[in-house]
mmCIF file of C-alpha atoms and ligand atoms in Angstrom:
data_model
loop_
_atom_site.group_PDB
_atom_site.id
_atom_site.type_symbol
_atom_site.label_atom_id
_atom_site.label_comp_id
_atom_site.label_asym_id
_atom_site.label_seq_id
_atom_site.Cartn_x
_atom_site.Cartn_y
_atom_site.Cartn_z
ATOM 1 C CA MET A 1 -10.315 -14.282 21.451
ATOM 2 C CA ILE A 2 -11.907 -13.519 18.099
ATOM 3 C CA ASN A 3 -15.233 -14.982 17.243
ATOM 4 C CA ASN A 4 -14.543 -15.623 13.584
ATOM 5 C CA LYS A 5 -17.379 -16.412 11.251
ATOM 6 C CA ILE A 6 -14.946 -18.190 8.982
ATOM 7 C CA ALA A 7 -13.465 -21.422 10.387
ATOM 8 C CA ILE A 8 -9.662 -21.250 10.477
ATOM 9 C CA LYS A 9 -7.345 -24.161 11.294
ATOM 10 C CA VAL A 10 -4.401 -23.215 13.488
ATOM 11 C CA ASN A 11 -1.043 -24.953 13.601
ATOM 12 C CA ARG A 12 1.311 -22.968 15.821
ATOM 13 C CA VAL A 13 5.103 -22.857 15.780
ATOM 14 C CA SER A 14 6.764 -24.831 18.566
ATOM 15 C CA GLN A 15 9.271 -22.053 19.204
ATOM 16 C CA SER A 16 8.684 -18.351 18.467
ATOM 17 C CA ARG A 17 11.447 -16.314 16.777
ATOM 18 C CA VAL A 18 10.151 -13.040 18.227
ATOM 19 C CA LYS A 19 13.037 -12.691 20.715
ATOM 20 C CA GLU A 20 15.580 -12.752 17.873
ATOM 21 C CA ILE A 21 14.338 -9.438 16.448
ATOM 22 C CA ASP A 22 16.395 -6.263 16.768
ATOM 23 C CA TRP A 23 13.441 -3.977 17.504
ATOM 24 C CA GLU A 24 15.576 -0.822 17.508
ATOM 25 C CA ASN A 25 16.775 -1.326 13.938
ATOM 26 C CA LEU A 26 13.795 -2.569 11.982
ATOM 27 C CA SER A 27 13.937 -1.784 8.287
ATOM 28 C CA PHE A 28 11.054 -2.393 5.887
ATOM 29 C CA GLY A 29 10.010 -5.873 4.831
ATOM 30 C CA ARG A 30 12.960 -8.026 5.875
ATOM 31 C CA GLU A 31 11.660 -9.607 9.085
ATOM 32 C CA PHE A 32 8.737 -12.022 8.986
ATOM 33 C CA SER A 33 6.499 -13.002 11.896
ATOM 34 C CA ASP A 34 6.113 -16.592 13.117
ATOM 35 C CA HIS A 35 2.952 -17.494 11.202
ATOM 36 C CA MET A 36 1.263 -17.082 7.854
ATOM 37 C CA LEU A 37 -2.245 -17.857 6.694
ATOM 38 C CA GLU A 38 -2.851 -20.011 3.635
ATOM 39 C CA MET A 39 -6.147 -20.641 1.858
ATOM 40 C CA ASN A 40 -6.436 -22.494 -1.445
ATOM 41 C CA PHE A 41 -9.076 -22.157 -4.118
ATOM 42 C CA GLU A 42 -9.705 -25.622 -5.583
ATOM 43 C CA ASN A 43 -12.625 -27.381 -7.248
ATOM 44 C CA GLY A 44 -14.406 -24.058 -7.696
ATOM 45 C CA LYS A 45 -14.384 -23.074 -4.034
ATOM 46 C CA TRP A 46 -12.294 -21.743 -1.198
ATOM 47 C CA GLN A 47 -10.928 -24.440 1.092
ATOM 48 C CA THR A 48 -10.535 -24.054 4.868
ATOM 49 C CA PRO A 49 -7.842 -21.474 5.661
ATOM 50 C CA GLU A 50 -4.951 -22.541 7.831
ATOM 51 C CA ILE A 51 -2.616 -20.489 9.985
ATOM 52 C CA LYS A 52 0.730 -22.277 9.987
ATOM 53 C CA PRO A 53 4.414 -21.592 10.628
ATOM 54 C CA PHE A 54 5.870 -19.017 8.202
ATOM 55 C CA GLY A 55 7.934 -20.886 5.664
ATOM 56 C CA GLU A 56 8.730 -21.707 2.086
ATOM 57 C CA LEU A 57 6.200 -22.727 -0.541
ATOM 58 C CA LYS A 58 6.578 -25.536 -3.013
ATOM 59 C CA MET A 59 5.720 -24.693 -6.593
ATOM 60 C CA HIS A 60 5.375 -26.372 -9.950
ATOM 61 C CA PRO A 61 7.621 -24.935 -12.713
ATOM 62 C CA ALA A 62 4.523 -24.346 -14.865
ATOM 63 C CA MET A 63 2.623 -22.491 -12.126
ATOM 64 C CA SER A 64 0.703 -19.929 -14.137
ATOM 65 C CA ALA A 65 1.275 -16.891 -11.881
ATOM 66 C CA ILE A 66 5.004 -16.886 -12.563
ATOM 67 C CA HIS A 67 4.497 -17.081 -16.326
ATOM 68 C CA TYR A 68 1.591 -14.727 -16.887
ATOM 69 C CA GLY A 69 1.350 -12.637 -13.749
ATOM 70 C CA GLN A 70 -2.129 -13.425 -12.463
ATOM 71 C CA SER A 71 -1.176 -12.147 -9.051
ATOM 72 C CA ILE A 72 -2.541 -9.409 -6.766
ATOM 73 C CA PHE A 73 -1.675 -8.076 -3.324
ATOM 74 C CA GLU A 74 -2.605 -5.655 -0.584
ATOM 75 C CA GLY A 75 -0.641 -3.702 2.010
ATOM 76 C CA MET A 76 -2.039 -2.647 5.367
ATOM 77 C CA LYS A 77 -0.878 -2.043 8.919
ATOM 78 C CA ALA A 78 -1.633 -2.906 12.542
ATOM 79 C CA SER A 79 -0.559 -0.685 15.429
ATOM 80 C CA ARG A 80 -0.861 -0.652 19.217
ATOM 81 C CA SER A 81 -3.113 1.597 21.201
ATOM 82 C CA GLY A 82 -0.961 2.019 24.297
ATOM 83 C CA ASP A 83 -0.301 -1.375 25.861
ATOM 84 C CA LYS A 84 -3.847 -2.551 25.507
ATOM 85 C CA GLU A 85 -5.262 -3.120 22.080
ATOM 86 C CA ILE A 86 -4.008 -3.899 18.618
ATOM 87 C CA LEU A 87 -5.764 -1.944 15.927
ATOM 88 C CA LEU A 88 -6.056 -2.394 12.161
ATOM 89 C CA PHE A 89 -6.352 0.725 10.004
ATOM 90 C CA ARG A 90 -9.406 0.549 7.689
ATOM 91 C CA PRO A 91 -9.021 -3.164 6.792
ATOM 92 C CA ASP A 92 -12.436 -3.200 5.110
ATOM 93 C CA MET A 93 -11.074 -0.813 2.471
ATOM 94 C CA ASN A 94 -8.172 -3.146 1.697
ATOM 95 C CA ALA A 95 -10.653 -6.017 1.536
ATOM 96 C CA GLU A 96 -12.796 -4.088 -0.929
ATOM 97 C CA ARG A 97 -9.817 -3.092 -3.107
ATOM 98 C CA PHE A 98 -8.603 -6.702 -3.041
ATOM 99 C CA ARG A 99 -12.022 -7.794 -4.273
ATOM 100 C CA GLU A 100 -11.876 -5.225 -7.095
ATOM 101 C CA SER A 101 -8.344 -6.315 -8.044
ATOM 102 C CA SER A 102 -9.485 -9.976 -8.054
ATOM 103 C CA GLU A 103 -12.342 -9.187 -10.395
ATOM 104 C CA ARG A 104 -10.139 -7.224 -12.779
ATOM 105 C CA MET A 105 -7.637 -10.081 -12.904
ATOM 106 C CA CYS A 106 -10.268 -12.845 -13.346
ATOM 107 C CA MET A 107 -9.569 -14.296 -9.915
ATOM 108 C CA PRO A 108 -11.994 -15.616 -7.286
ATOM 109 C CA THR A 109 -13.115 -13.042 -4.743
ATOM 110 C CA ILE A 110 -13.051 -13.269 -0.943
ATOM 111 C CA ALA A 111 -15.946 -11.938 1.136
ATOM 112 C CA ILE A 112 -15.025 -8.676 2.896
ATOM 113 C CA ASP A 113 -15.806 -10.028 6.396
ATOM 114 C CA ASP A 114 -13.823 -13.210 5.804
ATOM 115 C CA PHE A 115 -10.829 -11.222 4.552
ATOM 116 C CA VAL A 116 -10.883 -9.014 7.655
ATOM 117 C CA ASP A 117 -11.476 -11.962 10.013
ATOM 118 C CA MET A 118 -8.521 -13.898 8.599
ATOM 119 C CA ILE A 119 -6.279 -10.881 9.150
ATOM 120 C CA ARG A 120 -7.557 -10.357 12.685
ATOM 121 C CA LYS A 121 -6.923 -13.973 13.589
ATOM 122 C CA LEU A 122 -3.394 -14.013 12.131
ATOM 123 C CA VAL A 123 -2.472 -10.745 13.866
ATOM 124 C CA GLU A 124 -3.989 -11.983 17.132
ATOM 125 C CA ILE A 125 -1.788 -15.093 17.003
ATOM 126 C CA ASP A 126 1.323 -13.051 16.186
ATOM 127 C CA SER A 127 0.382 -10.139 18.448
ATOM 128 C CA GLU A 128 3.843 -10.173 20.047
ATOM 129 C CA TRP A 129 5.197 -9.146 16.651
ATOM 130 C CA VAL A 130 3.367 -5.792 16.639
ATOM 131 C CA PRO A 131 6.132 -3.286 17.490
ATOM 132 C CA LYS A 132 5.748 -1.244 20.648
ATOM 133 C CA ALA A 133 7.914 1.767 19.765
ATOM 134 C CA ASN A 134 6.585 4.920 18.122
ATOM 135 C CA GLY A 135 6.879 5.035 14.373
ATOM 136 C CA TYR A 136 6.900 1.241 13.959
ATOM 137 C CA SER A 137 4.018 -1.025 12.996
ATOM 138 C CA LEU A 138 3.116 -4.472 11.735
ATOM 139 C CA TYR A 139 2.860 -4.476 7.941
ATOM 140 C CA ILE A 140 0.343 -7.015 6.641
ATOM 141 C CA ARG A 141 0.688 -8.471 3.168
ATOM 142 C CA PRO A 142 -2.310 -10.446 1.829
ATOM 143 C CA PHE A 143 -1.766 -11.789 -1.702
ATOM 144 C CA LEU A 144 -3.366 -14.131 -4.192
ATOM 145 C CA PHE A 145 -1.860 -15.888 -7.181
ATOM 146 C CA ALA A 146 -2.762 -18.427 -9.843
ATOM 147 C CA THR A 147 -1.509 -21.966 -9.270
ATOM 148 C CA ASP A 148 -2.650 -23.955 -12.300
ATOM 149 C CA GLU A 149 0.144 -26.163 -13.625
ATOM 150 C CA PHE A 150 -0.522 -25.329 -17.241
ATOM 151 C CA ILE A 151 1.180 -23.078 -19.753
ATOM 152 C CA GLY A 152 -1.799 -22.159 -21.890
ATOM 153 C CA ILE A 153 -3.120 -18.641 -21.409
ATOM 154 C CA LYS A 154 -6.436 -18.584 -19.607
ATOM 155 C CA PRO A 155 -7.637 -17.677 -16.136
ATOM 156 C CA SER A 156 -6.356 -20.289 -13.715
ATOM 157 C CA ASN A 157 -8.775 -22.700 -12.011
ATOM 158 C CA ASN A 158 -6.687 -22.905 -8.844
ATOM 159 C CA TYR A 159 -5.322 -20.169 -6.620
ATOM 160 C CA LYS A 160 -3.431 -19.657 -3.401
ATOM 161 C CA PHE A 161 -4.247 -16.868 -0.964
ATOM 162 C CA LEU A 162 -1.606 -16.077 1.645
ATOM 163 C CA ILE A 163 -1.136 -13.495 4.352
ATOM 164 C CA PHE A 164 2.116 -12.863 6.140
ATOM 165 C CA THR A 165 3.149 -10.003 8.379
ATOM 166 C CA CYS A 166 6.360 -8.037 8.984
ATOM 167 C CA PRO A 167 7.263 -5.729 11.872
ATOM 168 C CA VAL A 168 8.451 -2.598 10.055
ATOM 169 C CA GLY A 169 9.972 0.817 10.402
ATOM 170 C CA VAL A 170 9.646 3.614 7.878
ATOM 171 C CA TYR A 171 9.780 2.889 4.145
ATOM 172 C CA TYR A 172 11.432 6.204 3.275
ATOM 173 C CA SER A 173 13.814 7.383 5.965
ATOM 174 C CA GLU A 174 14.569 10.639 4.132
ATOM 175 C CA PRO A 175 12.446 13.109 2.130
ATOM 176 C CA VAL A 176 11.913 11.723 -1.368
ATOM 177 C CA ASN A 177 13.130 13.125 -4.697
ATOM 178 C CA VAL A 178 10.774 12.488 -7.609
ATOM 179 C CA LYS A 179 10.965 13.030 -11.354
ATOM 180 C CA ILE A 180 7.984 13.876 -13.536
ATOM 181 C CA GLU A 181 8.018 11.034 -16.078
ATOM 182 C CA GLU A 182 6.984 12.006 -19.594
ATOM 183 C CA PHE A 183 8.032 9.007 -21.653
ATOM 184 C CA TYR A 184 7.333 5.762 -19.810
ATOM 185 C CA THR A 185 3.811 4.879 -18.736
ATOM 186 C CA ARG A 186 2.615 3.146 -15.565
ATOM 187 C CA ALA A 187 -0.990 2.698 -16.615
ATOM 188 C CA SER A 188 -3.255 3.493 -19.494
ATOM 189 C CA LEU A 189 -7.000 3.833 -19.812
ATOM 190 C CA GLY A 190 -8.635 0.437 -19.903
ATOM 191 C CA GLY A 191 -5.518 -1.182 -18.443
ATOM 192 C CA VAL A 192 -4.820 -2.521 -14.954
ATOM 193 C CA GLY A 193 -3.376 0.558 -13.224
ATOM 194 C CA GLY A 194 -6.290 0.704 -10.792
ATOM 195 C CA ALA A 195 -5.687 -2.902 -9.672
ATOM 196 C CA LYS A 196 -2.992 -3.795 -7.178
ATOM 197 C CA THR A 197 -1.467 -6.387 -9.442
ATOM 198 C CA ALA A 198 2.146 -7.545 -9.541
ATOM 199 C CA GLY A 199 2.795 -6.596 -13.171
ATOM 200 C CA ASN A 200 2.234 -2.896 -12.494
ATOM 201 C CA TYR A 201 5.234 -2.951 -10.186
ATOM 202 C CA ALA A 202 7.353 -5.077 -12.541
ATOM 203 C CA ALA A 203 6.663 -2.682 -15.425
ATOM 204 C CA SER A 204 7.742 0.304 -13.359
ATOM 205 C CA LEU A 205 11.166 -1.104 -12.422
ATOM 206 C CA TYR A 206 13.011 -0.145 -15.602
ATOM 207 C CA PRO A 207 11.770 3.480 -15.750
ATOM 208 C CA ALA A 208 12.364 3.805 -11.983
ATOM 209 C CA LYS A 209 15.919 2.466 -12.415
ATOM 210 C CA LYS A 210 16.572 5.122 -15.073
ATOM 211 C CA GLY A 211 15.190 7.722 -12.652
ATOM 212 C CA ASN A 212 17.456 6.375 -9.885
ATOM 213 C CA GLU A 213 20.475 6.811 -12.170
ATOM 214 C CA GLN A 214 19.543 10.496 -12.400
ATOM 215 C CA GLY A 215 19.327 10.778 -8.613
ATOM 216 C CA PHE A 216 15.580 10.316 -8.113
ATOM 217 C CA ASP A 217 14.027 7.905 -5.612
ATOM 218 C CA GLN A 218 10.720 7.635 -7.407
ATOM 219 C CA LEU A 219 8.898 8.729 -10.526
ATOM 220 C CA LEU A 220 5.870 10.938 -10.675
ATOM 221 C CA TRP A 221 3.783 9.171 -13.286
ATOM 222 C CA THR A 222 1.755 11.106 -15.823
ATOM 223 C CA ASP A 223 -1.188 9.899 -17.927
ATOM 224 C CA GLY A 224 -0.360 7.386 -20.620
ATOM 225 C CA ILE A 225 -1.973 9.263 -23.501
ATOM 226 C CA GLU A 226 -0.566 12.795 -23.459
ATOM 227 C CA HIS A 227 1.736 12.778 -20.422
ATOM 228 C CA LYS A 228 -0.098 15.958 -19.571
ATOM 229 C CA TYR A 229 -1.719 15.078 -16.226
ATOM 230 C CA ILE A 230 -0.035 14.071 -12.966
ATOM 231 C CA GLU A 231 -1.238 10.683 -11.719
ATOM 232 C CA GLU A 232 0.663 9.159 -8.785
ATOM 233 C CA SER A 233 4.037 7.883 -7.683
ATOM 234 C CA GLY A 234 5.321 4.300 -7.652
ATOM 235 C CA THR A 235 4.396 3.414 -4.076
ATOM 236 C CA MET A 236 2.105 6.260 -3.067
ATOM 237 C CA ASN A 237 -0.461 8.801 -4.183
ATOM 238 C CA ILE A 238 0.631 12.407 -4.520
ATOM 239 C CA VAL A 239 -0.530 15.645 -2.918
ATOM 240 C CA PHE A 240 0.749 19.182 -3.635
ATOM 241 C CA GLU A 241 0.220 22.359 -1.688
ATOM 242 C CA ILE A 242 -0.167 25.156 -4.206
ATOM 243 C CA ASP A 243 -1.174 28.689 -3.200
ATOM 244 C CA GLY A 244 -1.961 27.379 0.272
ATOM 245 C CA LYS A 245 -4.383 24.698 -0.925
ATOM 246 C CA LEU A 246 -3.835 20.930 -0.986
ATOM 247 C CA ILE A 247 -4.458 19.382 -4.399
ATOM 248 C CA THR A 248 -4.428 15.720 -5.381
ATOM 249 C CA PRO A 249 -5.269 14.037 -8.699
ATOM 250 C CA ALA A 250 -8.862 12.799 -8.916
ATOM 251 C CA GLU A 251 -9.298 9.038 -9.166
ATOM 252 C CA ASP A 252 -11.774 9.289 -11.989
ATOM 253 C CA THR A 253 -9.846 6.955 -14.263
ATOM 254 C CA ASP A 254 -8.767 3.366 -13.733
ATOM 255 C CA THR A 255 -5.137 4.436 -14.082
ATOM 256 C CA ILE A 256 -4.565 5.517 -10.472
ATOM 257 C CA LEU A 257 -4.535 3.200 -7.478
ATOM 258 C CA LYS A 258 -7.321 4.262 -5.130
ATOM 259 C CA GLY A 259 -5.129 4.824 -2.097
ATOM 260 C CA ILE A 260 -6.578 4.326 1.358
ATOM 261 C CA THR A 261 -4.077 6.727 2.906
ATOM 262 C CA LYS A 262 -4.917 9.395 0.307
ATOM 263 C CA ARG A 263 -8.653 8.898 0.916
ATOM 264 C CA SER A 264 -7.992 9.302 4.656
ATOM 265 C CA VAL A 265 -5.934 12.464 4.034
ATOM 266 C CA VAL A 266 -8.874 13.971 2.122
ATOM 267 C CA GLU A 267 -11.258 13.086 4.946
ATOM 268 C CA VAL A 268 -8.949 14.413 7.679
ATOM 269 C CA ALA A 269 -8.350 17.634 5.717
ATOM 270 C CA GLY A 270 -12.127 18.114 5.561
ATOM 271 C CA HIS A 271 -12.406 17.545 9.294
ATOM 272 C CA LEU A 272 -9.569 19.975 10.093
ATOM 273 C CA ASN A 273 -10.909 22.619 7.684
ATOM 274 C CA ILE A 274 -7.769 22.401 5.568
ATOM 275 C CA PRO A 275 -8.670 23.386 1.997
ATOM 276 C CA MET A 276 -8.167 20.403 -0.317
ATOM 277 C CA GLU A 277 -9.223 19.654 -3.873
ATOM 278 C CA GLU A 278 -9.349 16.386 -5.793
ATOM 279 C CA ARG A 279 -9.229 17.145 -9.487
ATOM 280 C CA LYS A 280 -7.195 16.743 -12.635
ATOM 281 C CA ILE A 281 -3.789 18.416 -12.264
ATOM 282 C CA THR A 282 -1.709 19.231 -15.300
ATOM 283 C CA VAL A 283 2.053 18.967 -15.349
ATOM 284 C CA GLU A 284 2.068 22.537 -16.623
ATOM 285 C CA GLU A 285 0.133 23.810 -13.600
ATOM 286 C CA VAL A 286 2.549 22.156 -11.183
ATOM 287 C CA VAL A 287 5.691 23.172 -13.065
ATOM 288 C CA THR A 288 4.516 26.783 -13.428
ATOM 289 C CA ALA A 289 3.728 26.911 -9.701
ATOM 290 C CA LEU A 290 7.139 25.387 -8.912
ATOM 291 C CA ARG A 291 8.887 27.994 -11.076
ATOM 292 C CA GLU A 292 6.952 30.766 -9.352
ATOM 293 C CA GLY A 293 7.678 29.401 -5.853
ATOM 294 C CA ARG A 294 3.978 28.732 -5.156
ATOM 295 C CA VAL A 295 4.425 25.052 -4.270
ATOM 296 C CA THR A 296 4.973 25.100 -0.518
ATOM 297 C CA ASP A 297 4.620 21.357 0.100
ATOM 298 C CA ALA A 298 4.434 18.081 -1.778
ATOM 299 C CA PHE A 299 4.050 14.694 -0.188
ATOM 300 C CA GLY A 300 3.263 11.096 -0.956
ATOM 301 C CA ALA A 301 0.502 9.175 0.811
ATOM 302 C CA GLY A 302 0.659 5.408 1.166
ATOM 303 C CA THR A 303 0.494 2.580 3.687
ATOM 304 C CA ALA A 304 4.204 1.794 3.558
ATOM 305 C CA ALA A 305 5.264 5.374 2.788
ATOM 306 C CA THR A 306 2.811 6.953 5.314
ATOM 307 C CA ILE A 307 2.929 10.733 4.703
ATOM 308 C CA ALA A 308 6.277 11.070 2.947
ATOM 309 C CA PRO A 309 7.593 14.601 2.366
ATOM 310 C CA ILE A 310 8.956 15.251 -1.106
ATOM 311 C CA ALA A 311 12.167 17.260 -1.169
ATOM 312 C CA LYS A 312 12.869 17.773 -4.873
ATOM 313 C CA ILE A 313 10.876 17.488 -8.077
ATOM 314 C CA GLY A 314 12.630 17.075 -11.425
ATOM 315 C CA PHE A 315 11.093 18.111 -14.730
ATOM 316 C CA ARG A 316 13.151 17.750 -17.932
ATOM 317 C CA ASP A 317 16.384 19.575 -17.117
ATOM 318 C CA GLU A 318 14.956 21.619 -14.251
ATOM 319 C CA LEU A 319 15.179 20.604 -10.605
ATOM 320 C CA PHE A 320 12.897 22.284 -8.074
ATOM 321 C CA GLU A 321 13.275 22.148 -4.333
ATOM 322 C CA ILE A 322 10.451 22.608 -1.842
ATOM 323 C CA PRO A 323 11.910 25.452 0.262
ATOM 324 C CA LYS A 324 13.676 23.970 3.309
ATOM 325 C CA ASP A 325 12.029 26.553 5.568
ATOM 326 C CA SER A 326 8.558 25.685 4.271
ATOM 327 C CA PRO A 327 6.495 24.892 7.390
ATOM 328 C CA ARG A 328 4.527 22.058 5.709
ATOM 329 C CA ALA A 329 1.948 22.820 8.390
ATOM 330 C CA SER A 330 -1.080 21.122 6.784
ATOM 331 C CA SER A 331 0.673 17.840 6.038
ATOM 332 C CA SER A 332 2.204 17.803 9.545
ATOM 333 C CA GLU A 333 -1.207 18.333 11.084
ATOM 334 C CA ILE A 334 -2.757 15.576 8.960
ATOM 335 C CA ARG A 335 0.149 13.176 9.630
ATOM 336 C CA GLN A 336 -0.208 13.761 13.381
ATOM 337 C CA PHE A 337 -3.968 13.249 13.263
ATOM 338 C CA LEU A 338 -3.581 9.946 11.398
ATOM 339 C CA GLN A 339 -0.852 8.808 13.784
ATOM 340 C CA ASP A 340 -2.952 9.678 16.825
ATOM 341 C CA VAL A 341 -5.955 7.760 15.496
ATOM 342 C CA LYS A 342 -3.743 4.734 14.808
ATOM 343 C CA ASP A 343 -2.154 4.945 18.265
ATOM 344 C CA GLY A 344 -5.552 5.398 19.883
ATOM 345 C CA THR A 345 -4.483 8.673 21.525
ATOM 346 C CA ILE A 346 -7.415 10.605 20.037
ATOM 347 C CA GLU A 347 -10.978 9.533 19.505
ATOM 348 C CA ASP A 348 -11.537 7.541 16.329
ATOM 349 C CA ILE A 349 -14.314 9.831 15.101
ATOM 350 C CA PHE A 350 -14.379 8.219 11.655
ATOM 351 C CA ASN A 351 -14.696 4.674 13.055
ATOM 352 C CA TRP A 352 -11.692 3.592 11.044
ATOM 353 C CA MET A 353 -9.899 1.363 13.493
ATOM 354 C CA VAL A 354 -10.813 -2.310 13.864
ATOM 355 C CA LYS A 355 -9.732 -4.150 16.992
ATOM 356 C CA VAL A 356 -7.898 -7.412 16.624
HETATM 357 N N1 LIG B 401 -0.184 3.942 -5.419
HETATM 358 C C1 LIG B 401 0.551 2.824 -5.541
HETATM 359 C C2 LIG B 401 1.059 2.466 -6.887
HETATM 360 C C3 LIG B 401 0.818 2.013 -4.417
HETATM 361 O O1 LIG B 401 1.552 0.898 -4.527
HETATM 362 C C4 LIG B 401 0.299 2.409 -3.166
HETATM 363 C C5 LIG B 401 0.539 1.576 -1.982
HETATM 364 O O2 LIG B 401 -0.241 0.720 -1.668
HETATM 365 C C6 LIG B 401 -0.467 3.581 -3.090
HETATM 366 C C7 LIG B 401 -0.683 4.330 -4.231
HETATM 367 C C8 LIG B 401 -1.067 4.030 -1.797
HETATM 368 O O3 LIG B 401 -2.173 3.229 -1.430
HETATM 369 P P1 LIG B 401 -2.523 2.964 0.086
HETATM 370 O O4 LIG B 401 -2.609 4.271 0.740
HETATM 371 O O5 LIG B 401 -3.834 2.259 0.040
HETATM 372 O O6 LIG B 401 -1.446 2.132 0.648
HETATM 373 C C1 LIG B 402 2.038 -0.369 0.362
HETATM 374 O O1 LIG B 402 2.150 0.783 0.752
HETATM 375 O O2 LIG B 402 1.429 -1.220 1.014
HETATM 376 C C2 LIG B 402 2.567 -0.777 -0.913
HETATM 377 O O3 LIG B 402 2.029 -1.684 -1.466
HETATM 378 C C3 LIG B 402 3.738 -0.070 -1.447
HETATM 379 C C4 LIG B 402 4.932 -0.931 -1.665
HETATM 380 C C5 LIG B 402 5.533 -1.547 -0.447
HETATM 381 C C6 LIG B 402 4.797 -1.831 -2.819
#
């Protein structure tokens, strides 16, 4: 039983749906656990959160989030350590990023401990929904949106914070093909690319659809000014292995989402003595290395995507393939380390995991 500092009302379902789930064939984001947590911001303060049966929301047609996009979210996961404990992966980092996104979008912030406690309580109540099989986990989606019933443009006075959870399998079941995007822009300096806000994803749909029509699963975004530097992909940060060294774009602008998986990859690489650099990477450097066969691995890093191998990279009319016989040894070692920490099969030397 969790000793929450924040008081949470609980209204449980009378009948769980957990037995209806086909655990062998879970896809991503289509099954929803029994409960959700709801907390409203009204009269200048957060009201008591309530865990209640998962279900539909009522909304006013003028609700400001749907008109002007004042809406942010997070994505995180819970896993099982054997049959015993349920563990959250670095929830404090999601809480911190959520706070930063709230500030950028003029929304009220939630204290880090309260954010984590609300997640722990919800996952504790729906603990039966945390998958038991390898490679599956419980995806947790906290989100916050503006609820003023007013069509003038200003920061809303009222907000709704919700958390729901989904038992999930892998997001990408196959290695991903990406295209280096040189025309469309995901984020520009001074914009909202560093915030996890809904509009970033909406804006990427059209360019991604054009990429899909050319056979690519995702785009590899470049900077919005010169399209000269590699930034990230649509659902994950990006890492290349060039000349035997892992390289990932530095997060020194507000145009790249500060990924928790990517940060963990950097830390694990350090621990395993795998050479890794975080720095600006030009498109030219990557394309030249691809042409010369010096790119031996490329992968995405993200909560949903996990460590997702990239198969092909498109640039203008060239298509490069990471050699099929490439051992991808460093990324495999890092993926295994992360998996073992999440499953509790190795010691959590970084103190990342938080028990539910
Ligand atoms: N970049 C974007 C645009 C994302 O949507 C995500 C997923 O959350 C990431 C990167 C990876 O971030 P994280 O590892 O924290 O999930
Ligand atoms: C995540 O990895 O949590 C994401 O937010 C990516 C995607 C599902 C939008």
